[in-house]
Coordinates of N, CA, C and O in Angstrom, one line a residue:
M4 N 0.7 -1.2 0.0 CA 0.2 0.0 0.0 C 0.7 1.2 0.0 O 0.5 2.3 -0.6
I5 N 2.1 1.3 0.8 CA 2.9 2.4 0.7 C 3.5 2.6 -0.7 O 3.7 3.7 -1.1
G6 N 3.8 1.5 -1.3 CA 4.4 1.9 -2.5 C 3.2 2.2 -3.5 O 3.7 3.1 -4.4
K7 N 2.0 1.8 -3.3 CA 1.0 2.5 -4.1 C 0.9 4.0 -4.0 O 0.8 4.9 -5.0
A8 N 0.9 4.4 -2.7 CA 1.0 5.9 -2.3 C 2.0 6.7 -2.9 O 2.0 7.7 -3.4
R9 N 3.2 6.0 -2.9 CA 4.3 6.7 -3.5 C 4.2 7.0 -5.0 O 4.6 7.8 -5.5
C10 N 3.8 5.7 -5.6 CA 3.6 6.0 -7.1 C 2.4 7.1 -7.3 O 2.6 7.9 -8.1
Y11 N 1.4 7.0 -6.6 CA 0.5 8.5 -6.5 C 1.4 9.7 -6.6 O 1.1 10.5 -7.3
R12 N 2.1 9.8 -5.5 CA 2.7 10.9 -4.9 C 3.7 11.4 -6.2 O 3.9 12.6 -6.9
D13 N 4.4 10.4 -6.8 CA 5.3 10.7 -7.8 C 5.0 11.0 -9.2 O 5.2 11.7 -10.0
R14 N 3.5 10.6 -9.5 CA 2.8 10.9 -10.6 C 2.0 12.2 -10.4 O 1.2 12.8 -11.4
G15 N 2.3 12.8 -9.3 CA 1.5 14.2 -8.9 C 0.1 14.1 -8.4 O -0.8 15.1 -8.5
Q16 N -0.4 13.1 -8.2 CA -1.7 12.5 -7.7 C -1.6 12.6 -6.2 O -1.8 11.6 -5.6
I17 N -1.6 13.8 -5.7 CA -1.5 14.2 -4.4 C -2.5 13.5 -3.3 O -2.4 13.1 -2.5
D18 N -3.9 13.9 -3.8 CA -4.9 13.4 -3.1 C -5.1 12.1 -2.9 O -5.2 11.6 -1.8
N19 N -4.7 11.4 -3.9 CA -4.9 9.7 -3.8 C -3.6 9.2 -3.1 O -3.7 8.5 -2.3
A20 N -2.6 10.0 -2.9 CA -1.2 9.7 -2.4 C -1.5 9.9 -1.0 O -1.4 8.9 0.0
L21 N -2.0 10.9 -0.6 CA -2.4 11.3 1.0 C -3.5 10.2 1.4 O -3.2 9.5 2.5
S22 N -4.4 9.9 0.7 CA -5.5 9.1 1.3 C -5.0 7.5 1.4 O -5.2 6.8 2.3
T23 N -4.0 7.2 0.6 CA -3.3 5.9 0.5 C -2.6 5.8 1.8 O -2.5 5.0 2.3
F24 N -1.9 7.0 2.0 CA -0.8 6.8 3.2 C -1.7 6.9 4.2 O -1.2 6.0 5.4
V25 N -2.7 7.5 4.5 CA -3.6 7.4 5.6 C -4.2 6.2 5.9 O -3.9 5.6 6.9
Q26 N -4.5 5.5 4.8 CA -4.9 4.1 4.9 C -3.9 3.3 5.2 O -4.4 2.2 6.2
A27 N -2.9 3.3 4.7 CA -1.4 2.5 5.1 C -1.2 2.6 6.7 O -1.1 1.6 7.3
S28 N -1.3 3.9 7.0 CA -1.1 4.1 8.5 C -2.1 3.5 9.4 O -1.8 2.8 10.3
Q29 N -3.4 3.4 9.0 CA -4.5 2.8 9.7 C -4.3 1.3 9.9 O -4.6 0.8 10.8
T30 N -4.0 1.0 8.7 CA -3.9 -0.5 8.4 C -2.6 -1.1 9.4 O -2.8 -2.1 10.3
A31 N -1.5 -0.5 9.3 CA -0.3 -0.7 10.2 C -0.7 -0.8 11.7 O -0.3 -1.5 12.3
K32 N -1.7 0.3 12.0 CA -1.8 0.5 13.3 C -2.7 -0.6 13.8 O -2.5 -1.2 15.1
K33 N -3.6 -1.1 13.1 CA -4.4 -2.1 13.4 C -3.5 -3.6 13.7 O -3.9 -4.5 14.5
K34 N -2.5 -3.5 12.5 CA -1.7 -4.8 12.8 C -0.6 -4.6 13.9 O 0.3 -5.3 14.0
N35 N -0.3 -3.5 14.6 CA 0.7 -3.0 15.6 C 2.0 -3.0 15.0 O 2.8 -3.6 15.6
D36 N 2.0 -2.8 13.8 CA 3.2 -2.6 13.0 C 3.8 -1.2 13.1 O 3.4 -0.2 12.3
L37 N 4.5 -0.7 14.0 CA 5.0 0.3 14.4 C 5.7 1.0 13.3 O 5.7 2.3 12.9
N38 N 6.6 0.2 12.9 CA 7.4 0.5 11.5 C 7.1 1.2 10.3 O 7.2 2.1 9.8
G39 N 6.0 0.2 10.1 CA 5.2 0.4 9.0 C 4.5 1.7 8.9 O 4.0 2.5 8.1
R40 N 3.8 1.9 10.3 CA 3.0 3.0 10.5 C 3.9 4.2 10.4 O 3.8 5.4 9.8
I41 N 5.2 4.3 10.8 CA 6.1 5.3 10.7 C 6.4 5.8 9.3 O 6.5 6.7 9.0
E42 N 6.7 4.7 8.5 CA 6.9 4.8 7.1 C 5.5 5.4 6.4 O 5.8 6.4 5.6
A43 N 4.3 4.9 6.7 CA 3.3 5.6 6.2 C 3.3 7.2 6.5 O 2.9 7.9 5.6
I44 N 3.5 7.4 7.8 CA 3.1 8.6 8.4 C 4.2 9.5 7.6 O 4.0 10.6 7.4
N45 N 5.4 9.2 7.5 CA 6.7 9.9 6.6 C 5.8 10.3 5.4 O 6.2 11.4 5.1
G46 N 5.4 9.6 4.7 CA 4.7 10.0 3.4 C 3.5 11.1 3.6 O 3.6 12.0 2.8
I47 N 2.8 11.0 4.9 CA 1.7 12.0 4.9 C 2.8 13.4 5.2 O 2.2 14.3 4.7
I48 N 3.6 13.4 6.0 CA 4.4 14.6 6.4 C 4.9 15.1 5.2 O 5.0 16.5 5.1
M49 N 5.7 14.3 4.3 CA 6.0 14.9 3.0 C 5.2 15.5 2.2 O 5.3 16.7 1.7
I50 N 3.7 15.1 2.3 CA 2.7 15.9 1.6 C 2.3 17.0 2.5 O 1.8 18.1 1.9
K51 N 1.9 17.0 3.7 CA 1.4 17.8 4.6 C 2.4 18.1 5.6 O 2.3 17.6 6.9
P52 N 3.3 19.0 5.6 CA 4.5 19.3 6.6 C 3.9 20.0 7.8 O 4.8 19.9 8.9
N53 N 2.8 20.4 7.9 CA 2.3 21.2 9.1 C 1.2 20.4 9.5 O 0.6 21.0 10.4
N54 N 1.1 19.1 9.4 CA 0.1 18.4 10.1 C 0.5 17.8 11.3 O 1.1 16.9 11.4
Y55 N 0.0 18.6 12.3 CA 0.8 18.3 13.6 C 0.2 16.8 14.2 O 0.7 16.2 15.0
T56 N -1.0 16.4 13.4 CA -1.7 15.0 14.0 C -0.7 13.9 13.7 O -0.5 13.0 14.4
A57 N 0.1 14.0 12.4 CA 0.8 13.1 11.8 C 2.0 13.1 12.5 O 2.7 12.0 12.9
Y58 N 2.8 14.2 12.9 CA 3.8 14.2 14.0 C 3.5 13.5 15.2 O 4.2 12.8 15.8
Y59 N 2.3 13.8 15.8 CA 2.0 13.1 17.0 C 1.7 11.7 16.9 O 2.5 11.0 17.7
D60 N 1.3 11.2 15.8 CA 1.1 9.7 15.6 C 2.4 9.1 15.5 O 2.6 8.1 16.0
R61 N 3.1 9.8 14.8 CA 4.7 9.4 14.4 C 5.2 9.3 15.7 O 6.2 8.3 16.1
G62 N 5.0 10.3 16.6 CA 6.2 10.3 17.9 C 5.5 9.3 18.9 O 6.3 8.8 19.5
V63 N 4.2 9.0 18.8 CA 3.6 7.8 19.5 C 4.2 6.6 19.3 O 4.7 5.8 20.1
S64 N 4.3 6.3 18.0 CA 4.9 5.1 17.5 C 6.5 5.1 17.7 O 7.0 4.0 18.4
H65 N 7.3 6.2 17.8 CA 8.7 6.2 18.2 C 8.9 6.0 19.5 O 9.7 5.3 20.1
F66 N 8.0 6.4 20.3 CA 7.8 6.2 21.8 C 7.6 4.8 22.2 O 8.5 4.3 23.0
A67 N 6.7 4.0 21.4 CA 6.6 2.9 21.7 C 7.6 1.8 21.3 O 8.0 0.9 21.9
L68 N 8.4 2.4 20.4 CA 9.6 1.6 19.9 C 10.9 2.0 20.7 O 11.9 1.6 20.6
K69 N 10.6 2.9 21.7 CA 11.8 3.5 22.6 C 12.7 4.4 21.9 O 13.9 4.2 22.1
N70 N 12.5 4.9 20.7 CA 13.2 5.9 20.1 C 12.7 7.2 20.5 O 12.3 7.9 19.9
Y71 N 13.5 7.5 21.9 CA 12.9 8.8 22.5 C 13.3 10.1 21.9 O 12.7 10.9 22.0
S72 N 14.6 10.0 21.3 CA 15.1 11.1 20.7 C 14.3 11.4 19.6 O 13.7 12.9 19.2
K73 N 13.7 10.4 18.6 CA 12.9 10.8 17.5 C 11.6 11.3 17.9 O 10.9 12.0 17.5
A74 N 11.1 10.5 19.2 CA 9.9 11.0 19.6 C 9.9 12.4 20.0 O 9.0 12.8 19.8
S75 N 10.8 12.7 20.8 CA 10.9 14.1 21.4 C 11.0 15.1 20.2 O 10.3 16.1 20.4
D76 N 11.5 14.9 19.2 CA 11.5 15.7 18.0 C 10.3 15.9 17.4 O 9.8 17.1 17.2
D77 N 9.5 14.9 17.4 CA 8.3 14.9 16.7 C 7.1 15.7 17.6 O 6.6 16.7 17.3
F78 N 7.3 15.5 19.0 CA 6.3 16.0 20.0 C 6.8 17.5 19.9 O 6.0 18.3 20.1
Q79 N 8.1 17.8 19.9 CA 8.4 19.3 20.0 C 7.8 20.1 18.8 O 7.5 21.0 18.8
T80 N 7.8 19.2 17.5 CA 7.2 19.8 16.2 C 5.6 20.0 16.5 O 5.1 21.0 16.3
V81 N 5.0 19.1 17.2 CA 3.7 19.2 17.4 C 3.3 20.4 18.3 O 2.4 21.2 18.0
V82 N 4.0 20.8 19.6 CA 3.8 21.7 20.4 C 4.3 23.0 19.8 O 3.6 24.3 20.1
S83 N 5.1 23.2 18.9 CA 5.3 24.4 18.1 C 4.3 24.5 16.8 O 4.0 25.8 16.6
L84 N 3.6 23.6 16.4 CA 2.5 23.9 15.5 C 1.2 24.1 16.3 O 0.4 24.9 15.7
D85 N 1.0 23.5 17.5 CA -0.2 23.7 18.3 C 0.0 23.5 19.7 O 0.4 22.8 20.4
K86 N 0.2 25.0 20.3 CA 0.5 25.2 21.5 C -0.3 24.7 22.6 O -0.1 24.8 23.8
R87 N -1.5 24.1 22.3 CA -2.5 24.0 23.2 C -2.6 22.2 23.1 O -3.5 21.8 23.6
H88 N -1.7 21.4 22.7 CA -1.8 20.0 22.6 C -1.3 19.2 24.0 O -0.1 19.2 23.9
L89 N -2.1 19.2 24.9 CA -1.8 18.7 26.2 C -1.1 17.4 26.2 O 0.1 17.4 26.7
K90 N -1.4 16.3 25.4 CA -0.9 15.2 25.2 C 0.4 15.3 24.6 O 1.4 14.4 25.3
A91 N 0.9 16.2 23.6 CA 2.1 16.3 23.2 C 3.2 16.6 24.3 O 4.0 16.2 24.2
Y92 N 2.8 17.7 25.2 CA 3.3 17.9 26.2 C 3.8 17.1 26.9 O 5.0 16.8 27.5
Y93 N 2.8 16.2 27.5 CA 3.0 14.9 28.3 C 4.2 14.0 27.6 O 5.1 13.5 28.2
Y94 N 4.0 13.5 26.3 CA 4.7 12.8 25.8 C 6.3 13.3 25.6 O 7.2 12.6 25.6
L95 N 6.1 14.7 25.4 CA 7.6 15.3 25.1 C 8.3 15.3 26.3 O 9.4 14.9 26.4
G96 N 7.7 15.4 27.7 CA 8.2 15.4 28.9 C 8.7 14.1 29.0 O 9.8 13.8 29.6
D97 N 7.8 12.8 29.0 CA 8.1 11.6 29.0 C 9.2 11.0 28.0 O 10.2 10.2 28.7
S98 N 9.3 11.6 27.0 CA 10.4 11.3 25.9 C 11.8 11.8 26.6 O 12.8 11.1 26.5
Y99 N 11.7 13.0 26.9 CA 13.0 13.5 27.7 C 13.4 13.0 28.9 O 14.6 12.6 29.0
Y100 N 12.5 12.5 29.7 CA 12.7 11.8 30.6 C 13.3 10.6 30.7 O 14.3 10.1 31.4
A101 N 12.8 9.6 29.8 CA 13.3 8.4 29.5 C 14.8 8.4 28.7 O 15.3 7.6 29.0
N102 N 15.0 9.8 28.1 CA 16.4 9.9 27.8 C 17.3 10.5 28.8 O 18.4 10.8 28.3
N103 N 17.0 10.7 29.8 CA 17.7 11.4 30.9 C 17.9 12.9 30.7 O 19.0 13.3 31.1
Q104 N 17.0 13.4 30.1 CA 17.2 14.8 29.8 C 16.0 15.5 30.6 O 15.1 16.0 30.1
Y105 N 16.5 15.5 31.9 CA 15.4 15.9 33.0 C 15.2 17.4 33.0 O 14.1 17.8 33.2
N106 N 16.0 18.4 32.5 CA 15.8 19.7 32.5 C 14.8 20.2 31.4 O 14.1 20.7 31.6
Y107 N 15.0 19.3 30.2 CA 14.0 19.4 29.0 C 12.6 18.8 29.8 O 11.7 19.2 29.0
A108 N 12.8 17.7 30.2 CA 11.4 17.0 30.7 C 10.6 18.0 31.6 O 9.3 18.2 31.4
L109 N 11.2 18.7 32.5 CA 10.8 19.5 33.4 C 10.0 20.7 32.7 O 8.9 21.3 33.0
L110 N 10.8 21.2 31.6 CA 10.0 22.3 30.9 C 8.8 21.9 30.1 O 7.9 22.5 30.1
A111 N 9.1 20.7 29.6 CA 7.6 20.0 29.0 C 6.6 19.9 30.0 O 5.5 20.3 29.7
Y112 N 6.8 19.4 31.0 CA 6.0 19.2 32.0 C 5.2 20.5 32.6 O 4.1 20.4 32.9
Q113 N 6.1 21.5 32.5 CA 5.7 22.8 32.9 C 4.7 23.4 32.2 O 3.9 24.3 32.2
G114 N 4.9 22.9 30.8 CA 4.2 23.4 29.6 C 2.8 23.0 29.9 O 1.8 23.5 29.6
A115 N 2.8 21.7 30.3 CA 1.5 20.9 30.2 C 0.7 21.5 31.6 O -0.4 21.8 31.5
E116 N 1.4 21.8 32.6 CA 0.7 22.3 33.7 C 0.1 23.8 33.4 O -0.9 24.1 33.8
E117 N 0.7 24.6 32.7 CA 0.3 25.7 32.2 C -1.0 25.7 31.3 O -1.9 26.5 31.6
L118 N -1.0 24.7 30.6 CA -2.2 24.3 29.7 C -3.5 24.1 30.6 O -4.6 24.2 30.5
H119 N -3.0 23.3 31.6 CA -3.9 22.5 32.5 C -3.5 22.5 33.9 O -3.0 21.4 34.4
F120 N -3.6 23.5 34.6 CA -3.0 23.8 35.8 C -3.7 22.9 37.0 O -3.2 22.6 38.0
A121 N -5.1 22.5 36.7 CA -5.6 21.5 37.7 C -5.3 19.9 37.6 O -5.6 19.4 38.3
D122 N -4.5 19.9 36.6 CA -4.2 18.2 36.3 C -3.4 18.0 37.1 O -2.2 18.4 37.2
P123 N -3.3 17.1 38.2 CA -2.6 16.4 39.1 C -1.3 15.7 38.4 O 0.0 15.6 39.0
K124 N -1.6 15.3 37.3 CA -0.4 14.5 36.6 C 0.8 15.4 36.3 O 1.8 14.9 36.4
A125 N 0.6 16.6 35.8 CA 1.7 17.4 35.5 C 2.5 17.8 36.9 O 3.6 17.7 36.8
Q126 N 1.5 18.0 37.8 CA 2.4 18.3 39.2 C 3.2 17.2 39.7 O 4.3 17.1 40.1
V127 N 2.7 15.7 39.3 CA 3.4 14.6 39.8 C 4.7 14.5 39.0 O 5.7 14.0 39.5
Q128 N 4.4 14.8 37.8 CA 5.6 14.7 36.8 C 6.7 15.6 37.1 O 8.0 15.3 37.2
I129 N 6.3 16.8 37.4 CA 7.2 17.9 37.7 C 8.0 17.7 39.1 O 9.3 17.6 39.2
A130 N 7.1 17.1 40.2 CA 7.7 16.6 41.3 C 8.8 15.6 41.1 O 9.9 15.6 41.6
K131 N 8.5 14.5 40.3 CA 9.3 13.3 40.1 C 10.5 13.9 39.4 O 11.6 13.3 39.8
T132 N 10.3 14.7 38.6 CA 11.5 15.2 37.8 C 12.5 16.1 38.8 O 13.8 15.9 38.8
Y133 N 12.0 16.9 39.8 CA 12.6 17.5 40.6 C 13.5 16.8 41.5 O 14.7 16.9 41.7
Y134 N 12.7 15.6 41.7 CA 13.4 14.8 42.6 C 14.7 13.9 42.0 O 15.7 13.9 42.5
V135 N 14.4 13.6 40.8 CA 15.5 12.9 40.1 C 16.7 14.0 39.8 O 17.9 13.7 40.0
L136 N 16.5 15.4 39.8 CA 17.5 16.5 39.7 C 18.0 16.6 41.1 O 18.9 17.4 41.1
G137 N 17.7 15.8 42.1 CA 18.2 16.2 43.2 C 17.6 17.3 44.2 O 18.0 17.9 45.2
D138 N 16.7 18.0 43.4 CA 16.0 19.2 44.3 C 14.8 18.6 45.0 O 13.8 18.4 44.5
F139 N 14.8 18.7 46.4 CA 14.0 17.8 47.3 C 12.9 19.0 47.7 O 12.0 18.6 48.6
K140 N 12.9 20.1 47.3 CA 12.0 21.3 47.8 C 10.7 21.1 47.0 O 9.7 21.4 47.1

């Protein structure tokens, strides 16, 4: 299916290419084929580079594969395109945290807290990150 989408793209049939890449992504998701999903989403991003949903979905796949650097890159793109994407802030923080980049994780969790100050998850993640950094206050 991805090959078919690429053929459409190469022929300039962008709408057909986009819908086929989306279909390939959904099929890969159903099969739990994370690498296939990433490949399909790469095609979507080539066609629509400002599609924050595609970056988010690709970031989730990278995170599941423990590719935390790639995941954090995608989630950073999401929050730069949509500053109100709460889940992306959490995933961004979790990606940095998993990669031992605690100061960046803290910034991401603080971004989530700013969006939804009443959410205890942000406060817990911030406290946990401060603890790892040795700040016990």
